[in-house]
Each structure stands twice: as C-alpha cells, then as structure tokens.
Short mmCIF file of C-alpha atoms in Angstrom, two decimals:
data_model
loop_
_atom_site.label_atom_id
_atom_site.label_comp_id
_atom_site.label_asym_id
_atom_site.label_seq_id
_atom_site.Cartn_x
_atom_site.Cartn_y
_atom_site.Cartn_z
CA UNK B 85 -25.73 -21.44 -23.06
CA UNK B 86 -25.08 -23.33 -19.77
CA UNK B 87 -22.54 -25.79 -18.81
CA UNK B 88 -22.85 -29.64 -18.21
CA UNK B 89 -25.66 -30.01 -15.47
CA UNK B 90 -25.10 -33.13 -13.54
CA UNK B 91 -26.94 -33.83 -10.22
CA UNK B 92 -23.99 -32.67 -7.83
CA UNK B 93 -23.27 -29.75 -10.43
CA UNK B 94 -26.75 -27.68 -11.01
CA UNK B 95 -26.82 -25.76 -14.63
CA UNK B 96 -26.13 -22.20 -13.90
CA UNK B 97 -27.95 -20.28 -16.68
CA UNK B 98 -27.59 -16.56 -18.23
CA UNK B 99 -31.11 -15.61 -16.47
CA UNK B 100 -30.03 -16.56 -12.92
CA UNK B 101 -27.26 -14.15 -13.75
CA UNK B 102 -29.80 -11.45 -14.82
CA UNK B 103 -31.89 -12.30 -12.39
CA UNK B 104 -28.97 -11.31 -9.86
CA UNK B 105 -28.43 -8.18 -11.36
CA UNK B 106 -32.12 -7.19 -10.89
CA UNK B 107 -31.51 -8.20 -7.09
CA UNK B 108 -28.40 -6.30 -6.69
CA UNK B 109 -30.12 -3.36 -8.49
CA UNK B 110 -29.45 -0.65 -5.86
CA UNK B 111 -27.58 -2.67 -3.36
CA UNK B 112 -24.13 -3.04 -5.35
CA UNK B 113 -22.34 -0.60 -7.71
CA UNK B 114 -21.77 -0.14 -11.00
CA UNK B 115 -18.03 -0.08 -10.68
CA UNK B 116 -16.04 2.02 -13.11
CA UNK B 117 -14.00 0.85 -16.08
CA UNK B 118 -10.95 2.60 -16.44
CA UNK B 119 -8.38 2.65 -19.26
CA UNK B 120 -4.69 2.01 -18.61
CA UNK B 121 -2.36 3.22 -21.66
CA UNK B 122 0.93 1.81 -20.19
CA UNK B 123 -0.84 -1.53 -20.44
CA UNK B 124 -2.27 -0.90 -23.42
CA UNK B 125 0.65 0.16 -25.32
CA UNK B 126 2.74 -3.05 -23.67
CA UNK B 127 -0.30 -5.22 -25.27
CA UNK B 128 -0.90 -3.30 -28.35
CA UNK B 129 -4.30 -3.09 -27.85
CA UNK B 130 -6.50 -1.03 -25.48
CA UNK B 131 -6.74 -2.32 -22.05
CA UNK B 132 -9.64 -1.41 -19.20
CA UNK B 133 -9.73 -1.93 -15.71
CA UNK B 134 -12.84 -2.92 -14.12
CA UNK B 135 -12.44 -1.38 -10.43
CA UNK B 136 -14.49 -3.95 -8.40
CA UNK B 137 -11.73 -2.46 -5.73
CA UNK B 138 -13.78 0.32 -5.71
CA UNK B 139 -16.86 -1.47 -5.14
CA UNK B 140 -19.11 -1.78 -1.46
CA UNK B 141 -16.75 -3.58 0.92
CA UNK B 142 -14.00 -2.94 -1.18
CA UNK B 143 -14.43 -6.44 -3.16
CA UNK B 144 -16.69 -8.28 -5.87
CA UNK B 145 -18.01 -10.32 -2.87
CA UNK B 146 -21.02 -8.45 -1.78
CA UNK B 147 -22.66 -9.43 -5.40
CA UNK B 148 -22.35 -13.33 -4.48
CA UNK B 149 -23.23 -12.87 -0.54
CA UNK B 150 -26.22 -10.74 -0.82
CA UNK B 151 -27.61 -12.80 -3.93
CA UNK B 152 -26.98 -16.06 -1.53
CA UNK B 153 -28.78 -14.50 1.65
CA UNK B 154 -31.67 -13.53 -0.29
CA UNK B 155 -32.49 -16.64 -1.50
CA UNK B 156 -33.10 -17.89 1.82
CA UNK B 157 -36.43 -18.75 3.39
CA UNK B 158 -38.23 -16.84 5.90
CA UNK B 159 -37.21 -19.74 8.75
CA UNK B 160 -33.62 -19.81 7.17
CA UNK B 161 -33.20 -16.33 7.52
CA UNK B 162 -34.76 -16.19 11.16
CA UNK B 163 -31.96 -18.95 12.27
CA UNK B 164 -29.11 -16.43 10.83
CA UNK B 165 -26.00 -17.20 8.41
CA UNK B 166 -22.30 -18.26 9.31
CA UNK B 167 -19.68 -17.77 6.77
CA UNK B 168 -15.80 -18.44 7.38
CA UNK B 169 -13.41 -16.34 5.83
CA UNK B 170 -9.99 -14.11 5.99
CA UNK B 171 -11.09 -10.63 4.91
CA UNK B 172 -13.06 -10.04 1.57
CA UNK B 173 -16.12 -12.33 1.85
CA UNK B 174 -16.51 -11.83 5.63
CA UNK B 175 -17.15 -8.33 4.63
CA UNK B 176 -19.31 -9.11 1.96
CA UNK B 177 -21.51 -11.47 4.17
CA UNK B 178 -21.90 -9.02 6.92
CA UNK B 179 -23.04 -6.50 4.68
CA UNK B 180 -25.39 -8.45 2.78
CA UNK B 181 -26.80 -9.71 6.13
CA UNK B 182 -27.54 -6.16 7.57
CA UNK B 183 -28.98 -4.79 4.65
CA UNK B 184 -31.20 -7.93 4.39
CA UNK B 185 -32.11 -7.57 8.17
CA UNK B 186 -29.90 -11.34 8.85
CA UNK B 187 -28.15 -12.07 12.24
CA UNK B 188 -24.70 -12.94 10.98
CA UNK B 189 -21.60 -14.83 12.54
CA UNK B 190 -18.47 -14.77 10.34
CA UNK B 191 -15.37 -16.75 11.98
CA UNK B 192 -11.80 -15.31 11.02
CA UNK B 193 -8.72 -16.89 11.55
CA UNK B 194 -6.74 -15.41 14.82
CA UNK B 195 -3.89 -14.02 12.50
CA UNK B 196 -6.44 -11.86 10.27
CA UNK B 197 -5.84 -8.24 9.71
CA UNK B 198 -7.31 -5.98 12.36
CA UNK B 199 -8.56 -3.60 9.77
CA UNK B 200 -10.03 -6.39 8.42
CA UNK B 201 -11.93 -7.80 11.30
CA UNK B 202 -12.42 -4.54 12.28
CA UNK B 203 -13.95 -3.43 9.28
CA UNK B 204 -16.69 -6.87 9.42
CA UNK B 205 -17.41 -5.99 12.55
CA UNK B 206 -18.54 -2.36 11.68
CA UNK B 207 -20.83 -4.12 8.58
CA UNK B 208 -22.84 -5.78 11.37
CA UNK B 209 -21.52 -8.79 12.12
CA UNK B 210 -20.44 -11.03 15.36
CA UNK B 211 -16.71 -11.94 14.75
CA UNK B 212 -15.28 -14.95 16.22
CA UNK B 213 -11.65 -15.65 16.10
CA UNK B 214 -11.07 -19.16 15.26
CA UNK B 215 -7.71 -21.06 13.96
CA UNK B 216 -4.49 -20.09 12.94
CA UNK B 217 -5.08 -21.12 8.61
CA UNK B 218 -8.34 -20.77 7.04
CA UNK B 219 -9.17 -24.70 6.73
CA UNK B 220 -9.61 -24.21 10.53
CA UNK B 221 -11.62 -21.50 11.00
CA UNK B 222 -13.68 -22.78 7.59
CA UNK B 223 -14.40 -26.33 9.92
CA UNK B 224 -15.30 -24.30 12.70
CA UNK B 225 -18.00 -22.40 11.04
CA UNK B 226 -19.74 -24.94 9.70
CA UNK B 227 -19.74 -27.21 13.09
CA UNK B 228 -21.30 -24.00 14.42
CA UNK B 229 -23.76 -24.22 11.62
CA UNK B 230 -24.69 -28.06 12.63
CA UNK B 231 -24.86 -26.94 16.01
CA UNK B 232 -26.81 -23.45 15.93
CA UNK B 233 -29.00 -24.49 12.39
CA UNK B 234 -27.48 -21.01 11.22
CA UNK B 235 -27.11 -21.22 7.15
CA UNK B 236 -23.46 -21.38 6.18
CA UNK B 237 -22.77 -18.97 3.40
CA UNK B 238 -19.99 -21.25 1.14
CA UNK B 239 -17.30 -18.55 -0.50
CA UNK B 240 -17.34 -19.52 -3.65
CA UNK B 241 -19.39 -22.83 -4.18
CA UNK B 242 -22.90 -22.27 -4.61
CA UNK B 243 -24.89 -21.57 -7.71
CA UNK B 244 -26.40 -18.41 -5.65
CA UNK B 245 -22.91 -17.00 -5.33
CA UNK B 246 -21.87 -17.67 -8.36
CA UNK B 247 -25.08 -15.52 -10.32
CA UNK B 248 -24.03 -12.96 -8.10
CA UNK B 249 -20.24 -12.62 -9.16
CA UNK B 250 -21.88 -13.54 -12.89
CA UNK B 251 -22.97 -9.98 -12.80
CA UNK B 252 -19.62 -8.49 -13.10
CA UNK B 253 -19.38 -10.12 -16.81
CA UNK B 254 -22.41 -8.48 -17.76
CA UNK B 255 -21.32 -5.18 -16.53
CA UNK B 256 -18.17 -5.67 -18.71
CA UNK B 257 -20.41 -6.88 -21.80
CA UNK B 258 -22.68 -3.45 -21.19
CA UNK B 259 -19.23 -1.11 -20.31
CA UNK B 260 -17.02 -2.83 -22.83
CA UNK B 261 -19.16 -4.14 -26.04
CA UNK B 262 -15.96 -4.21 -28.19
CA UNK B 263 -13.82 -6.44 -25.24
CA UNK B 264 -12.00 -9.41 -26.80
CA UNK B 265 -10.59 -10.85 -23.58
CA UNK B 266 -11.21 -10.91 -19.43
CA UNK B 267 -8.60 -11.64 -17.34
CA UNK B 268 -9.73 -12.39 -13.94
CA UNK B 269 -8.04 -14.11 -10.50
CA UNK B 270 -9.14 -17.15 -9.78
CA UNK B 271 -8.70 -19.05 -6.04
CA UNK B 272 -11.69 -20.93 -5.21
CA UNK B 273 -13.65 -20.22 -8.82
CA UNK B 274 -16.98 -18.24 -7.65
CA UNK B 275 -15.71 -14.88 -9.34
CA UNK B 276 -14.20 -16.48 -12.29
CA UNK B 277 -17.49 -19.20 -13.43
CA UNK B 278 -19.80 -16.50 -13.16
CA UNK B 279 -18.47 -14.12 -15.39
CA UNK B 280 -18.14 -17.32 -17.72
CA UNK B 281 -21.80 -17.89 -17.43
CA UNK B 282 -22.94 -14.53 -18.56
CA UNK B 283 -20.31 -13.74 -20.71
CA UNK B 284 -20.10 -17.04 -22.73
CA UNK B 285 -24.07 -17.39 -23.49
CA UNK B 286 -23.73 -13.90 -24.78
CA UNK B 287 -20.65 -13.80 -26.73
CA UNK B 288 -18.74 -17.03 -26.43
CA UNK B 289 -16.46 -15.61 -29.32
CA UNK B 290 -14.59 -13.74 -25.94
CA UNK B 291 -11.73 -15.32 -24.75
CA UNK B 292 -11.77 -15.83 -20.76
CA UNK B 293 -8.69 -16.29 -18.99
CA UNK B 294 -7.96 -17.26 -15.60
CA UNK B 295 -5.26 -16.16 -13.60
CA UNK B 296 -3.94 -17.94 -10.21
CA UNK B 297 -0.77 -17.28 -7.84
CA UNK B 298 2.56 -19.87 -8.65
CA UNK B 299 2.25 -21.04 -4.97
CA UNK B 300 -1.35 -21.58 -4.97
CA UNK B 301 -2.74 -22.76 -8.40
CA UNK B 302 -4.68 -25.87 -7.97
CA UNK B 303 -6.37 -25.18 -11.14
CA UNK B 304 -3.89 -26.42 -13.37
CA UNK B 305 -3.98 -29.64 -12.04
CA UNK B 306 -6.88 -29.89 -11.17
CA UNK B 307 -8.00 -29.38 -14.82
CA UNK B 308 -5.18 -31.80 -16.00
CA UNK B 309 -7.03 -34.48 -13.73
CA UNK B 310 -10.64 -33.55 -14.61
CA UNK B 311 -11.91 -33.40 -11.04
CA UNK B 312 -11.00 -30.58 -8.06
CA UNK B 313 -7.39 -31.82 -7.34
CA UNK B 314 -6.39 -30.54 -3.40
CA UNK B 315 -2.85 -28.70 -2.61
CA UNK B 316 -0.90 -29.40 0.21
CA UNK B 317 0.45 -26.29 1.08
CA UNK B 318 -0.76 -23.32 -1.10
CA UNK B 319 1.51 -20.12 -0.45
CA UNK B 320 1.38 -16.92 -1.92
CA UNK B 321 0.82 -13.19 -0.24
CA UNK B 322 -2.28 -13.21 -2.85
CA UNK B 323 -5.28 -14.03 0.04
CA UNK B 324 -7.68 -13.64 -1.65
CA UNK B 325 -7.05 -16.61 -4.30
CA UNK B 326 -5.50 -18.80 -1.42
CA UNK B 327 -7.58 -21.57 -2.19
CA UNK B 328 -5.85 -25.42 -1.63
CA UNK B 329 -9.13 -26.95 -3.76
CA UNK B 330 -11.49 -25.58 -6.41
CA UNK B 331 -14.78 -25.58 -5.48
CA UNK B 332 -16.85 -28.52 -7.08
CA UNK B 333 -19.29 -26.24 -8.96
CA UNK B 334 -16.50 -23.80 -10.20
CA UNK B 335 -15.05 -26.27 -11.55
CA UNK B 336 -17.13 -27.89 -13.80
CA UNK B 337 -17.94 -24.15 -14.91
CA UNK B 338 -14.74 -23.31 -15.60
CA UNK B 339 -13.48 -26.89 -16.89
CA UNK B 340 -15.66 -26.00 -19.81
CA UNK B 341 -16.16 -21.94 -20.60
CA UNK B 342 -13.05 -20.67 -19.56
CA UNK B 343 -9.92 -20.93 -22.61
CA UNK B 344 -7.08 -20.68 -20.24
CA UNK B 345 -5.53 -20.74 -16.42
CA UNK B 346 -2.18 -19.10 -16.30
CA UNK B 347 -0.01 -18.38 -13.27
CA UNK B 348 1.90 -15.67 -11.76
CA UNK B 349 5.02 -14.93 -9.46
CA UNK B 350 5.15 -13.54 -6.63
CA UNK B 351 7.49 -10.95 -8.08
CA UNK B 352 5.00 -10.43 -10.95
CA UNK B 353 1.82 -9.71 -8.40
CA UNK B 354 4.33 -7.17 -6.60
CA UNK B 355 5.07 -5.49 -10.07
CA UNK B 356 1.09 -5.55 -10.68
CA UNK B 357 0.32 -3.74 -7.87
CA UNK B 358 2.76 -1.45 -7.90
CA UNK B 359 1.76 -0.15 -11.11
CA UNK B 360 -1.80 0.03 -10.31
CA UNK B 361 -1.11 2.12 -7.65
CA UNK B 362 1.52 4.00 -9.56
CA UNK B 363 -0.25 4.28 -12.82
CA UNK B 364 -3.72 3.83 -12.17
CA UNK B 365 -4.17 5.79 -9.03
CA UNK B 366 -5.68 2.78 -7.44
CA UNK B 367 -5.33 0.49 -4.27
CA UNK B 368 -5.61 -3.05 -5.11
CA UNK B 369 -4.86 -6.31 -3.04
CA UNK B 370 -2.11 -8.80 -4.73
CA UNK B 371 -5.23 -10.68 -5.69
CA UNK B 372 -6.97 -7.95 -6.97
CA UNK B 373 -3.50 -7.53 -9.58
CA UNK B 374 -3.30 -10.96 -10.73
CA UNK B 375 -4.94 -9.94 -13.73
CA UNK B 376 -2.58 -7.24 -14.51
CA UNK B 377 0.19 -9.43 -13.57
CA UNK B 378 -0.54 -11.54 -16.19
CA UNK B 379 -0.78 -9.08 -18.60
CA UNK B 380 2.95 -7.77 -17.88
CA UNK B 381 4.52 -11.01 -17.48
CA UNK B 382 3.25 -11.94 -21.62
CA UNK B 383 1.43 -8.73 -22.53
CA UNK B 384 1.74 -10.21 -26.70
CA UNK B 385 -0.37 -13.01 -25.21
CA UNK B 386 -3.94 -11.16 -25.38
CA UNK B 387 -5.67 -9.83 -28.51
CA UNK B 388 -7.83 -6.61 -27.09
CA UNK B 389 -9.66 -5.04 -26.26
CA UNK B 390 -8.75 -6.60 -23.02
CA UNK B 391 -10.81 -5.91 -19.85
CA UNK B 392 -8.55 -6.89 -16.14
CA UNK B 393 -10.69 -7.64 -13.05
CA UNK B 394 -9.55 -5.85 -9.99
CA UNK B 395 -11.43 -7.75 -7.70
CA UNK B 396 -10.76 -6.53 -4.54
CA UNK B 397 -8.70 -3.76 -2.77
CA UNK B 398 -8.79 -4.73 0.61
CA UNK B 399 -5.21 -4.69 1.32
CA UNK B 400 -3.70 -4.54 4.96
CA UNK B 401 -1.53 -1.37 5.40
CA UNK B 402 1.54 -3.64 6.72
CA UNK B 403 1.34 -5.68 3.70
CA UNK B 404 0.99 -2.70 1.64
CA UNK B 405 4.45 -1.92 2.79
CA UNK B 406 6.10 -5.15 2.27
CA UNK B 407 4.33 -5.62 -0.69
CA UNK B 408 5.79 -2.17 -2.17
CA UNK B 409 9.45 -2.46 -1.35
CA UNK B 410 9.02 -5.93 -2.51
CA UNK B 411 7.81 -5.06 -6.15
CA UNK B 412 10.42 -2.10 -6.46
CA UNK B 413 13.26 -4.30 -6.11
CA UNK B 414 11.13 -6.51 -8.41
CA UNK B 415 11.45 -3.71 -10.98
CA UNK B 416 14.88 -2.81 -9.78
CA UNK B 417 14.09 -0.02 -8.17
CA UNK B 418 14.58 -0.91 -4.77
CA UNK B 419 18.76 -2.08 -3.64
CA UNK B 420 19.69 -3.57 -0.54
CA UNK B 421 23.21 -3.67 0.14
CA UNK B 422 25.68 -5.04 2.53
CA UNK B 423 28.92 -2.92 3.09
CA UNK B 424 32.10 -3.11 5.37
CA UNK B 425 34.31 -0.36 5.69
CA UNK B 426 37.05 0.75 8.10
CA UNK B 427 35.99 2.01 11.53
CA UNK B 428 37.40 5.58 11.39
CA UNK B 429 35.73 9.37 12.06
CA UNK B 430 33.75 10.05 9.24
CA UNK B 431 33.56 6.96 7.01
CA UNK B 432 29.99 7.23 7.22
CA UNK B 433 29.65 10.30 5.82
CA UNK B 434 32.00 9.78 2.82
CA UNK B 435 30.13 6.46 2.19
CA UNK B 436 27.01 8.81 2.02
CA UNK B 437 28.44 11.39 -0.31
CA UNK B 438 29.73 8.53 -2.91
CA UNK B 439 25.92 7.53 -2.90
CA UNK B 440 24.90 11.24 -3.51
CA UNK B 441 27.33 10.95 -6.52
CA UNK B 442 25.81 8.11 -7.83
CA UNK B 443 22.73 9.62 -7.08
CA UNK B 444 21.08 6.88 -5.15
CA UNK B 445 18.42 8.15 -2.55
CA UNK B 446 19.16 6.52 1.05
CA UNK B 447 15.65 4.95 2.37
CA UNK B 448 17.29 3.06 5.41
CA UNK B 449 20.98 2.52 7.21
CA UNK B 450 22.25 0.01 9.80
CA UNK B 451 25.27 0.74 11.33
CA UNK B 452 26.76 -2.09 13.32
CA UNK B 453 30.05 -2.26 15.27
CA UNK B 454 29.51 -4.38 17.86
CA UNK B 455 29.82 -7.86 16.26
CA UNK B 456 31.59 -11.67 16.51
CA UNK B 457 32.35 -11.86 12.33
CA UNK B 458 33.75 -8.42 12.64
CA UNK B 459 37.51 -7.25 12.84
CA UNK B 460 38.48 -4.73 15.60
CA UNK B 461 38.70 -2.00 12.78
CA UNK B 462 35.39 -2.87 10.89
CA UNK B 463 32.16 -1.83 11.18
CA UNK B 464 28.96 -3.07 8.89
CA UNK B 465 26.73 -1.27 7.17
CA UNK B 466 23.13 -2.24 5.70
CA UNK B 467 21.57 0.40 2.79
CA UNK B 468 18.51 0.44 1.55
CA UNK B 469 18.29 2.62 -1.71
CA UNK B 470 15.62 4.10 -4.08
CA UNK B 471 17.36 3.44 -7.80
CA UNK B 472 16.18 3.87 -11.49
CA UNK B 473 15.94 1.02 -12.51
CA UNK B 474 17.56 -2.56 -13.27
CA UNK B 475 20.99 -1.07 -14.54
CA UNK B 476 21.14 2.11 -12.12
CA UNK B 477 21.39 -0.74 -9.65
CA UNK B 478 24.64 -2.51 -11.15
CA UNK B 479 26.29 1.17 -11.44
CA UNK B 480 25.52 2.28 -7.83
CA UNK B 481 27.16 -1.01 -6.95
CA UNK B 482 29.92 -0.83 -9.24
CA UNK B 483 30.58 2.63 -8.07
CA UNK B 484 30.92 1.54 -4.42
CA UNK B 485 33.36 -1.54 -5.73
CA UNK B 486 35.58 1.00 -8.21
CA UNK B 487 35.58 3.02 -3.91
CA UNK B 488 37.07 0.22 -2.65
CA UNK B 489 34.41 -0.85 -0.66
CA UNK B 490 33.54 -4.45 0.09
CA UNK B 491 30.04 -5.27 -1.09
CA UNK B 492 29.07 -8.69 0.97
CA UNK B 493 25.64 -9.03 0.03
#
C-alpha cells in the first residue's frame, strides 16, 4: 500500500521503509518495548511502551537524519548539511553527520537548553545560535544553505526522513505482532506518516492514532480544511510537537492512513510524564508522553493491545522540575496555599504542627512580614505541600479553616 502520489507529494512505499531499516542496521537501536500494567488495567487491555527515549540521541530522530544524509551524493555530501532545530533533531543530524563522515551546521534558537546545545555540539556539530522562536532560526538555516550550497536537512518533510521514522512501525509490527493500536505524538508529521507507511501496507486492520498538544494542534484543522492549515501562536511545554504547520508530505500521509488526531492538556502531558517516570522507571520529554496522555485522559477509547510511542526523552532538567510539581498538583498531589496569621512568637511553629496533624509534608515556606496589604499584626505565609491525593487536599485545607486560619489563595 502507499498513499496518493501527486507530483508535490512523492508515494512513500513499504520498501523505502525496509530499505531504511537495512541502512540503519547497526547505526540505530532496537529500542525496547516495555509493558505498563497501570495502563493496561485503566484500558483493559495490555499496553507496551516503545522506549525510542532510550534510543541514540535520546529521540526517534537519528532514524530520519541518518537515512536523509545518506542519500546524498558524493558532491552533496562534500558541501555539508544545515538543519534548524530546538533540541531532538539537531542531535539527530549531528550524529548522523559524524558517523557518515558530513560537516554539519545545526542553528538553535538563543533560548535552547544548554544541555541541549551542549549535547549537539559533543555529536560533532558547529552550533550557531540564531533567533529567539524556531521560525527564526528555521529561516536562518536555510538562507545559510542558499548562501554556503550546504544541504538543508528538513525535520520532518522529506520522503528520506520519513522511511527513516517508518522504521519504528516495523519494529512495533516485529516486537508487538498481536498490537491493535499505536498511539504516537504528532507536531510536524515525520514520526507519525512513517509508521503509517509501514504499518498500514502490512496490517491496515491496526488502528493509528495521532496525538498533538491543545495549544499546538494544527492537525485538526488542518485535516478539517484538506490542506496544511498554519497556527498563529502554537503554545504548549511539549517542544518537540511545537509545530505551527504540518509538513506538506505528512500530511497527505496522514490525511489518509492515520484513523484519528486527538489532543491533550497541558495538565494531561504533566500527568503522562509523571507516571512514566513514576511507573515506568523512565525519563520522557512532555512530547515523548503525549501518547500516554492520551491514553489516561479516555483510556476506554483504545481496543489493545495498544503500543505508546515514547519518542524522545530529551528533557531539560529545569523543565523536569516545573514539569513535575506541575503534574502533581495535576493529580492533586501537589497544594499551594496562601495563609495569614497573627504576628506573635511561635505562630509558625503551631501552623507547622497542625500540618504534621494533617499529615501534609512541607516542600517549601515563605514567610513575609514586611508588606503594604498587610496589617501591623499580620504576617503571610506561602506553603507548598506534598498531599495524597485530590481529597487529602480539601481536608488539609479544611483543617487549617476548622484552625481558624485565613486561607487567601
């Protein structure tokens, strides 16, 4: 099977995907498949994770880049590649480009995470620093490309790169023969057409479903309008499926072999990665749990076997944090309060010990005196508490209220 060829959209075919995997033979990994039972018993069916977190470069991207850089020509490849990106295919394209023995430039924008540009650096490649969103840096790569005659490696919309990520559905098919469903993040497409390609020639009786962030799905209507529809303003902490426009190949892949796009919170990508890291043992990027996000937000949703893509795990340690805190007050494990109490010798400590009572662990405290909105005899205090759950919350704060404190916020 391939989809609808036209001559701006070449037919992608299961050999181009086969013949990827024979290229990648050695060069990416066979990346493990691991069973979750909390998800499978919320689904009622057996759910697997395929770890492409744990793959080279810590994404699914290598597969695509390398794939891309080897199909070059021997002049091509003398005049090096240029790729623009924020973490996960900067990685993957100065990897590929070492290995294959390819001068590489890959611009980042100036806000990037240092491990990040660190970490592309280290693969082999010149880092330039370019732009403060990636639209910028992406139009600065490729006038470097018109200027320099270096090849500019596209993320996502290339038949090459698309193969390459096409050989993650075939790992599934030969990991997973039972699997019913894939549930894979989708920004710009690459990842998400591929395993399409391969897995829809093969056994089109699967059921593929896409998965992007609320603030950042131009999928939806983009499908709606039959043609790549462009977002003003996508948001989301999900970077890695940050995409404002589907790519124009993508598109017409997924427009006709994938069954479904759904979308996610931002709470609901917190959750996700929470419990992969929780659950799973595993460190994935809010992209990366989009799949598994999906699967908690309307687990009754998918007949299984179901197989999740984590596609990536490069995560920034500072958003790790934020993203963390963020998905334990998601599952209300996490309370912030705002207290005022009476400026008198040891307040603070019998706030403290009505906590211990309502045994609330105390992650954080602000103790203010010194302000305009308080009274001479007030002070204000900020918690920040580790809770059991949803209603451990309303008791810890019902306890403080039936205390006669004043909870403000």
């Amino acid at each position: 099977m391939m989809f609808r060829a036209t001559a701006r959209h070449p037919a992608l075919i299961l050999d181009d995907v086969r013949g990827a995997q024979k290229m990648l033979s050695g060069v990416a990994r066979l990346t493990a498949l691991e069973g979750s039972r909390h998800l499978s018993e919320l689904v009622g069916a057996p759910v697997h994770l395929k770890c492409e977190n744990l793959q080279r470069t810590g994404s699914f991207k290598l597969r695509g880049a390398y794939v891309r850089i080897s199909g070059l020509t021997p002049v091509e490849r003398a005049a090096g590649v240029v790729a623009a990106s924020a973490g996960n295919h900067a990685q993957g394209v100065a990897l590929a480009s070492t290995l294959l023995g390819v001068r590489s430039t890959v611009f980042m924008p100036v806000g990037a995470p240092l491990p990040k540009v660190a970490a592309t650096q280290e693969y082999g490649a010149e880092v330039r620093l370019h732009g403060q969103v990636v639209d910028e840096t992406l139009a600065a790569a490729q006038q470097y490309a018109e200027e320099t005659g270096a090849v500019f490696i596209h993320p996502f919309d290339h038949p090459d790169i698309i193969a390459g990520q096409g050989t993650v559905g075939l790992e599934i098919l030969e990991q997973c023969p039972e699997v019913r469903a894939i549930v894979v993040g989708i920004g710009g497409g690459g990842l998400a057409a591929g395993i399409a390609v391969a897995v829809k020639a093969l056994r089109p009786d699967i059921r593929i479903v896409g998965v992007q962030a609320e603030g950042a799905a131009a999928y939806p209507p983009s499908l709606a309008a039959g043609r790549p529809v462009s977002l003003d303003n996508p948001v989301t902490m999900a970077d890695g499926i940050k995409v404002g426009r589907p790519g124009d190949i993508p598109f017409a892949v997924i427009e006709e072999l994938v069954d479904e796009v759904r979308t996610v919170t931002e709470n609901e990508l917190s959750s996700a990665l929470l419990l992969c890291l929780e659950r799973a043992k595993l460190v994935v990027e809010p992209a990366g749990a989009s799949p598994v996000a999906a699967l908690l937000s309307d687990p009754k949703a998918f007949r299984g076997p179901v197989v999740a893509v984590l596609s990536g795990g490069n995560v920034d340690p500072l958003l790790m944090q934020r993203v963390l805190r963020h998905g334990m007050s998601a599952a209300g494990r996490y309370l912030s309060l705002r207290l005022r109490l009476t400026d008198r010798p040891g307040a603070l400590a019998t706030l403290l010990a009505a906590l211990t009572v309502a045994d609330a662990n105390v992650l954080d405290i602000g103790h203010v005196r010194t302000d305009p909105r308080l009274g001479l005899t007030e002070v204000e205090v900020d918690l920040h508490l580790e809770t059991k759950g949803p209603r451990h919350c309303e008791e810890v704060e019902a306890a403080l209220r039936r205390d006669g404190y004043r909870v403000i916020g």
